[in-house]
Amino acid sequence: MKKGSKGVIVTEDNDVCRLLQFCPDIEGWPTSWAGEEIDITPGREIVEFLKPFLLYLLTTKLSPKTLRRYRDHMWKLGGEVIGSLNDDPSLRRKPVEKVIFDLLEEEGGPLIWPQITEQQQDAFDASCRRLYRFLQTVIDKDKIILKN
């Protein structure tokens, strides 16, 4: 991984292969979230923003089941970001990185309930907390304004 002007980007072929093994459908995530054609571009940006975190997870000693849970939660988070963009069109003017970071808190992610159970929300929040901590350590805050 290498830092770029818009955060962390994937640059090594090996990383791409590992990511595709872990998330074979990742290129289809933007389409799965899209309610309209306008959602595809931010969906792709969300995927690019989440890739370094997904790769980081592969370097941990987490069990395959836990890794799959994190992956699935990142897919769910992406859908929530697209939902936020549709609920508040003014968010489309902000960088997707800021929209994601604004949805995250130290305590977790956006409230999905009542669509999911409290136990599922707790697990989703745990994944979002880990993403939040990861972002705190890798994002060059001088280049991406994440908090006001």
XYZ file of C-alpha atoms in Angstrom:
148
model
C 0.000 0.000 0.000
C 1.085 3.523 -0.694
C -0.215 6.903 0.412
C -1.641 9.090 -2.323
C -3.227 12.509 -2.502
C -6.659 11.094 -1.653
C -5.610 8.741 1.131
C -4.226 5.241 0.921
C -4.318 3.451 -2.414
C -3.606 -0.127 -3.438
C -0.558 -0.356 -5.684
C 0.839 -3.873 -5.573
C -0.416 -6.659 -7.832
C -0.146 -9.091 -4.916
C -2.494 -6.867 -2.895
C -5.029 -6.894 -5.720
C -4.926 -10.702 -5.927
C -5.326 -11.110 -2.164
C -8.192 -8.657 -2.115
C -10.009 -10.407 -4.969
C -9.665 -13.736 -3.162
C -11.083 -12.184 0.011
C -13.797 -10.157 -1.764
C -14.412 -11.809 -5.153
C -17.469 -9.621 -5.759
C -15.906 -6.302 -4.694
C -16.029 -4.838 -8.198
C -19.795 -5.382 -8.144
C -20.341 -3.592 -4.832
C -21.033 -0.176 -6.441
C -23.751 -1.680 -8.632
C -25.271 -3.558 -5.689
C -25.595 -0.291 -3.746
C -26.830 1.838 -6.635
C -30.418 2.928 -6.738
C -29.639 5.060 -9.780
C -26.795 5.498 -12.256
C -25.594 8.548 -10.293
C -24.663 6.214 -7.394
C -22.098 4.197 -9.379
C -19.233 6.726 -9.259
C -19.403 7.352 -5.495
C -19.811 3.598 -5.063
C -16.502 3.034 -6.847
C -14.893 5.717 -4.682
C -16.196 3.980 -1.555
C -14.675 0.684 -2.700
C -11.311 2.348 -3.355
C -11.431 3.992 0.058
C -12.238 0.702 1.834
C -9.645 -1.438 0.020
C -6.710 -0.551 2.299
C -8.750 -1.477 5.375
C -9.819 -4.767 3.821
C -6.175 -5.509 2.964
C -5.123 -4.590 6.480
C -7.626 -7.111 7.859
C -5.900 -9.814 5.829
C -2.658 -9.096 7.726
C -4.299 -9.774 11.086
C -4.702 -13.140 12.747
C -8.484 -12.989 12.609
C -10.388 -16.178 11.864
C -11.901 -16.638 8.395
C -15.389 -16.252 9.900
C -14.448 -12.936 11.538
C -12.819 -11.710 8.334
C -15.999 -12.494 6.395
C -18.049 -10.612 8.988
C -15.833 -7.523 8.637
C -16.037 -7.764 4.844
C -19.824 -8.020 4.949
C -20.041 -5.070 7.317
C -17.926 -2.932 4.997
C -20.325 -3.817 2.183
C -23.225 -2.772 4.433
C -21.444 0.473 5.347
C -21.004 1.271 1.662
C -24.727 0.825 1.146
C -25.403 3.164 4.059
C -23.110 5.782 2.519
C -25.012 5.613 -0.767
C -28.272 5.827 1.187
C -26.983 8.953 2.935
C -26.080 10.515 -0.412
C -29.605 9.859 -1.651
C -31.222 11.135 1.556
C -29.153 14.336 1.517
C -28.054 15.261 -2.037
C -25.835 18.066 -0.665
C -23.472 15.318 0.574
C -22.633 14.519 -3.060
C -20.523 17.691 -3.118
C -18.296 16.340 -0.330
C -15.481 13.856 -0.869
C -16.745 10.337 -0.228
C -13.970 9.926 2.351
C -15.478 12.710 4.452
C -18.990 11.285 4.151
C -17.717 7.903 5.363
C -15.719 9.392 8.204
C -18.675 11.532 9.278
C -20.836 8.390 9.532
C -18.270 6.746 11.820
C -17.707 7.436 15.492
C -15.435 5.978 18.118
C -18.483 4.024 19.323
C -19.437 2.594 15.937
C -21.153 3.250 12.670
C -24.506 4.534 11.491
C -27.615 3.152 13.131
C -29.064 0.440 10.922
C -31.699 -0.668 13.425
C -34.624 -1.545 13.045
C -33.514 -3.201 9.814
C -31.174 -5.452 11.806
C -31.259 -6.863 15.333
C -29.488 -5.222 18.255
C -26.905 -8.027 18.227
C -26.263 -7.458 14.514
C -25.983 -3.691 15.118
C -23.447 -4.330 17.888
C -21.343 -6.481 15.541
C -21.617 -3.859 12.775
C -20.562 -1.153 15.256
C -17.527 -3.227 16.272
C -16.444 -3.417 12.625
C -17.001 0.316 12.176
C -14.969 1.053 15.323
C -12.089 -0.934 13.915
C -12.350 0.929 10.600
C -12.462 4.223 12.510
C -9.269 3.364 14.424
C -7.590 2.238 11.210
C -8.487 5.504 9.489
C -7.183 7.490 12.449
C -3.772 5.905 11.939
C -3.410 5.971 8.141
C -5.136 9.023 6.740
C -3.063 12.093 6.054
C -5.407 14.639 7.593
C -3.631 17.485 5.824
C -4.810 16.127 2.491
C -8.287 14.942 3.409
C -10.376 17.134 5.667
C -12.388 14.583 7.575
C -13.599 16.485 10.596
C -14.740 20.092 10.862
